[in-house]
């Protein structure tokens, strides 16, 4: 079975550029989560969706960040404009149950903003 | 989210030794989970715990949900080199607090042959 798929695996961009990260959750899963991981702050939840609807975006750092889930099999996290402090590993996770606790993570996208 | 204190921060052990790590919270959780993260990969779910006092095993791994619901521990018996990685605890608060998983900062495990 395919796990959570994320693309790209690595992204290097210049400050001010738009960055789009993509995620395909596990088929049949009803919740999708976006996390950011840094050495300083560890794993932080940015936003999560239940049945494609955003439920809690209180973790989104600021208006430069936006996330969409147009259908059950696809989500994007966009940063516009990007800044060096956005450099981190971004993970997408999905769970079977809405708001479920057993979350399965993708391999992550390592973002470097220069 | 609630702060989780995970300890130790790192461990350096010899192959064959047993390992113990724990996680404490300032508030109660309904669920405790343990994940392992290999370099360059996402966290992989190892064990999920749902009841206070529950003790669950997954091969050489054993985890327990503390009676107070504010702590959990993970034991690894007879460690092997492939156990190397970062182990994270995560807790989910009772409903009404949202569904966010609160993660510990991780325990980095190094195993020498």
Short mmCIF file of C-alpha atoms in Angstrom, two decimals:
data_model
loop_
_atom_site.label_atom_id
_atom_site.label_comp_id
_atom_site.label_asym_id
_atom_site.label_seq_id
_atom_site.Cartn_x
_atom_site.Cartn_y
_atom_site.Cartn_z
CA UNK A 1 0.00 0.00 0.00
CA UNK A 2 1.26 3.45 -0.82
CA UNK A 3 1.85 5.65 2.17
CA UNK A 4 1.53 9.41 2.28
CA UNK A 5 3.23 10.90 -0.75
CA UNK A 6 4.87 14.30 -0.69
CA UNK A 7 6.55 16.33 -3.39
CA UNK A 8 9.04 17.69 -3.89
CA UNK A 9 11.38 15.97 -1.42
CA UNK A 10 13.74 18.93 -1.52
CA UNK A 11 13.14 22.54 -2.47
CA UNK A 12 15.68 25.34 -2.58
CA UNK A 13 14.37 28.78 -3.37
CA UNK A 14 15.26 32.40 -2.99
CA UNK A 15 13.66 34.71 -0.51
CA UNK A 16 10.50 36.26 -1.90
CA UNK A 17 9.64 33.37 -4.18
CA UNK A 18 6.42 31.38 -3.94
CA UNK A 19 6.74 27.80 -2.74
CA UNK A 20 4.11 25.09 -3.14
CA UNK A 21 4.35 21.80 -1.30
CA UNK A 22 2.14 18.89 -2.29
CA UNK A 23 0.66 15.96 -0.46
CA UNK A 24 -1.34 12.87 -1.36
CA UNK A 25 -2.80 11.22 1.74
CA UNK A 26 -3.35 7.51 2.17
CA UNK A 27 -6.38 6.47 0.18
CA UNK A 28 -9.49 6.32 2.37
CA UNK A 29 -8.08 8.48 5.12
CA UNK A 30 -10.36 11.29 6.23
CA UNK A 31 -7.99 13.67 7.95
CA UNK A 32 -4.89 15.40 6.68
CA UNK A 33 -2.33 17.31 8.73
CA UNK A 34 0.52 19.65 7.80
CA UNK A 35 3.46 19.86 10.23
CA UNK A 36 6.71 21.78 10.26
CA UNK A 37 9.86 20.41 11.92
CA UNK A 38 12.84 22.47 13.00
CA UNK A 39 15.65 21.82 15.43
CA UNK A 40 14.56 24.67 17.65
CA UNK A 41 10.82 24.06 17.80
CA UNK A 42 10.49 20.36 16.99
CA UNK A 43 7.29 19.21 15.28
CA UNK A 44 4.57 21.84 15.07
CA UNK A 45 1.09 21.37 13.66
CA UNK A 46 0.29 24.03 11.07
CA UNK A 47 -3.21 23.07 9.94
CA UNK A 48 -5.45 20.05 9.62
CA UNK A 49 -8.41 19.08 7.46
CA UNK A 50 -11.31 16.73 8.14
CA UNK A 51 -13.08 15.48 5.02
CA UNK A 52 -11.32 18.19 2.98
CA UNK A 53 -12.51 21.00 5.27
CA UNK A 54 -9.95 23.04 7.22
CA UNK A 55 -10.67 22.59 10.92
CA UNK A 56 -7.84 24.29 12.78
CA UNK A 57 -5.31 26.61 11.19
CA UNK A 58 -4.18 28.26 14.40
CA UNK A 59 -0.69 26.88 13.86
CA UNK A 60 -0.18 28.64 10.55
CA UNK A 61 2.58 31.15 11.25
CA UNK A 62 1.19 34.08 9.33
CA UNK A 63 -0.72 35.15 6.27
CA UNK A 64 2.12 34.15 4.01
CA UNK A 65 1.10 30.54 4.60
CA UNK A 66 -2.01 29.02 3.05
CA UNK A 67 -3.25 25.47 2.62
CA UNK A 68 -5.92 23.92 0.45
CA UNK A 69 -7.46 20.51 0.05
CA UNK A 70 -9.54 20.55 -3.14
CA UNK A 71 -10.35 16.84 -2.93
CA UNK A 72 -9.78 13.81 -0.74
CA UNK A 73 -6.56 12.83 -2.45
CA UNK A 74 -4.64 16.07 -2.70
CA UNK A 75 -3.52 18.99 -0.56
CA UNK A 76 -1.13 21.89 -1.00
CA UNK A 77 0.74 24.13 1.39
CA UNK A 78 1.80 27.41 -0.14
CA UNK A 79 4.21 30.01 1.17
CA UNK A 80 4.15 33.38 -0.56
CA UNK A 81 6.48 35.18 -0.25
CA UNK A 82 8.99 32.80 1.30
CA UNK A 83 11.54 33.95 3.88
CA UNK A 84 14.76 32.33 5.18
CA UNK A 85 13.09 31.59 8.54
CA UNK A 86 10.64 29.32 6.70
CA UNK A 87 13.47 26.87 6.10
CA UNK A 88 12.40 23.60 7.71
CA UNK A 89 11.13 20.12 6.91
CA UNK A 90 7.43 20.12 6.17
CA UNK A 91 5.50 16.93 6.78
CA UNK A 92 2.08 15.87 5.68
CA UNK A 93 0.27 13.20 7.68
CA UNK A 94 -3.08 11.50 7.32
CA UNK A 95 -5.33 9.49 9.59
CA UNK A 96 -8.25 7.21 8.93
CA UNK A 97 -10.67 8.77 11.37
CA UNK A 98 -11.64 12.43 11.32
CA UNK A 99 -9.29 14.11 13.75
CA UNK A 100 -7.75 10.71 14.36
CA UNK A 101 -4.78 10.13 16.57
CA UNK A 102 -2.96 7.42 14.60
CA UNK A 103 -1.39 9.70 12.07
CA UNK A 104 0.83 8.39 9.29
CA UNK A 105 3.52 10.69 8.05
CA UNK A 106 4.94 11.27 4.59
CA UNK A 107 8.68 11.49 3.94
CA UNK A 108 8.65 15.27 4.19
CA UNK A 109 9.80 18.17 2.03
CA UNK A 110 13.04 19.81 3.07
CA UNK A 111 12.68 23.51 2.24
CA UNK A 112 15.66 25.84 2.13
CA UNK A 113 15.04 29.53 1.53
CA UNK A 114 18.17 31.52 0.79
CA UNK B 1 -0.61 22.96 22.69
CA UNK B 2 0.45 21.27 25.89
CA UNK B 3 4.13 20.95 26.52
CA UNK B 4 5.59 17.45 26.64
CA UNK B 5 8.87 16.80 28.40
CA UNK B 6 10.69 13.89 26.87
CA UNK B 7 13.79 12.39 28.42
CA UNK B 8 16.54 11.63 28.02
CA UNK B 9 17.43 13.95 25.17
CA UNK B 10 19.94 11.46 23.83
CA UNK B 11 21.27 8.01 24.60
CA UNK B 12 24.44 6.28 23.50
CA UNK B 13 24.37 2.55 24.21
CA UNK B 14 25.91 -0.72 23.16
CA UNK B 15 24.14 -3.32 21.09
CA UNK B 16 22.22 -5.72 23.30
CA UNK B 17 21.45 -3.23 26.04
CA UNK B 18 17.92 -2.32 27.03
CA UNK B 19 16.68 1.24 26.58
CA UNK B 20 14.10 3.23 28.46
CA UNK B 21 12.72 6.67 27.67
CA UNK B 22 9.75 8.58 28.99
CA UNK B 23 7.46 11.48 28.40
CA UNK B 24 5.54 13.63 30.86
CA UNK B 25 2.85 16.22 30.41
CA UNK B 26 1.44 19.00 32.52
CA UNK B 27 -2.08 17.92 31.58
CA UNK B 28 -3.89 14.68 30.85
CA UNK B 29 -4.06 12.98 27.50
CA UNK B 30 -6.54 10.50 26.06
CA UNK B 31 -3.99 8.91 23.77
CA UNK B 32 -0.26 8.42 23.84
CA UNK B 33 1.72 7.48 20.76
CA UNK B 34 5.34 6.66 20.12
CA UNK B 35 7.03 7.37 16.79
CA UNK B 36 10.49 6.69 15.41
CA UNK B 37 12.14 8.93 12.85
CA UNK B 38 15.08 7.86 10.70
CA UNK B 39 17.30 10.52 9.09
CA UNK B 40 15.65 12.08 6.06
CA UNK B 41 12.35 10.32 6.67
CA UNK B 42 9.05 11.05 8.33
CA UNK B 43 8.10 9.73 11.77
CA UNK B 44 6.81 6.16 11.75
CA UNK B 45 4.16 5.10 14.23
CA UNK B 46 5.43 2.39 16.60
CA UNK B 47 2.81 2.02 19.31
CA UNK B 48 -0.51 3.66 20.20
CA UNK B 49 -1.96 3.60 23.72
CA UNK B 50 -5.56 4.42 24.59
CA UNK B 51 -6.19 3.55 28.23
CA UNK B 52 -4.56 4.60 31.46
CA UNK B 53 -2.39 1.74 32.67
CA UNK B 54 -2.34 0.05 29.26
CA UNK B 55 0.85 -1.84 28.46
CA UNK B 56 1.41 -2.66 24.79
CA UNK B 57 4.22 -4.45 23.00
CA UNK B 58 5.40 -4.39 19.42
CA UNK B 59 8.25 -6.87 19.05
CA UNK B 60 11.11 -5.70 21.26
CA UNK B 61 9.26 -2.48 22.04
CA UNK B 62 7.00 -2.03 25.03
CA UNK B 63 5.12 1.13 25.94
CA UNK B 64 2.86 2.04 28.82
CA UNK B 65 0.18 4.67 29.32
CA UNK B 66 0.70 6.12 32.80
CA UNK B 67 -2.02 5.77 35.41
CA UNK B 68 -2.21 9.52 35.90
CA UNK B 69 -2.67 9.94 32.09
CA UNK B 70 0.13 12.49 32.23
CA UNK B 71 3.01 10.23 31.30
CA UNK B 72 4.16 7.36 29.15
CA UNK B 73 7.32 5.35 28.72
CA UNK B 74 8.89 3.31 25.93
CA UNK B 75 11.27 0.42 26.49
CA UNK B 76 13.40 -1.25 23.83
CA UNK B 77 14.88 -4.58 24.80
CA UNK B 78 18.09 -6.06 23.40
CA UNK B 79 18.88 -3.07 21.19
CA UNK B 80 20.31 -3.58 17.71
CA UNK B 81 22.05 -1.10 15.37
CA UNK B 82 18.90 -0.49 13.33
CA UNK B 83 17.21 0.92 16.44
CA UNK B 84 19.23 4.08 15.83
CA UNK B 85 17.01 7.09 15.27
CA UNK B 86 14.97 9.71 17.05
CA UNK B 87 12.03 8.55 19.13
CA UNK B 88 9.13 10.90 19.70
CA UNK B 89 6.26 10.68 22.10
CA UNK B 90 3.00 12.33 21.18
CA UNK B 91 -0.17 12.88 23.12
CA UNK B 92 -3.68 13.78 22.14
CA UNK B 93 -5.73 15.83 24.58
CA UNK B 94 -9.37 15.11 25.40
CA UNK B 95 -11.84 16.27 22.75
CA UNK B 96 -12.73 19.90 23.02
CA UNK B 97 -9.08 20.76 22.91
CA UNK B 98 -8.84 20.00 19.24
CA UNK B 99 -7.22 16.99 17.64
CA UNK B 100 -3.67 18.22 17.52
CA UNK B 101 -0.99 15.79 18.51
CA UNK B 102 1.45 17.37 20.94
CA UNK B 103 4.95 16.09 20.31
CA UNK B 104 7.92 15.77 22.61
CA UNK B 105 11.30 17.06 21.44
CA UNK B 106 12.56 13.54 20.88
CA UNK B 107 15.14 11.12 22.25
CA UNK B 108 18.09 10.52 19.96
CA UNK B 109 19.30 6.92 20.24
CA UNK B 110 22.72 5.77 19.09
CA UNK B 111 23.61 2.07 19.24
CA UNK B 112 27.16 0.87 18.78
CA UNK B 113 27.82 -2.66 17.56
#
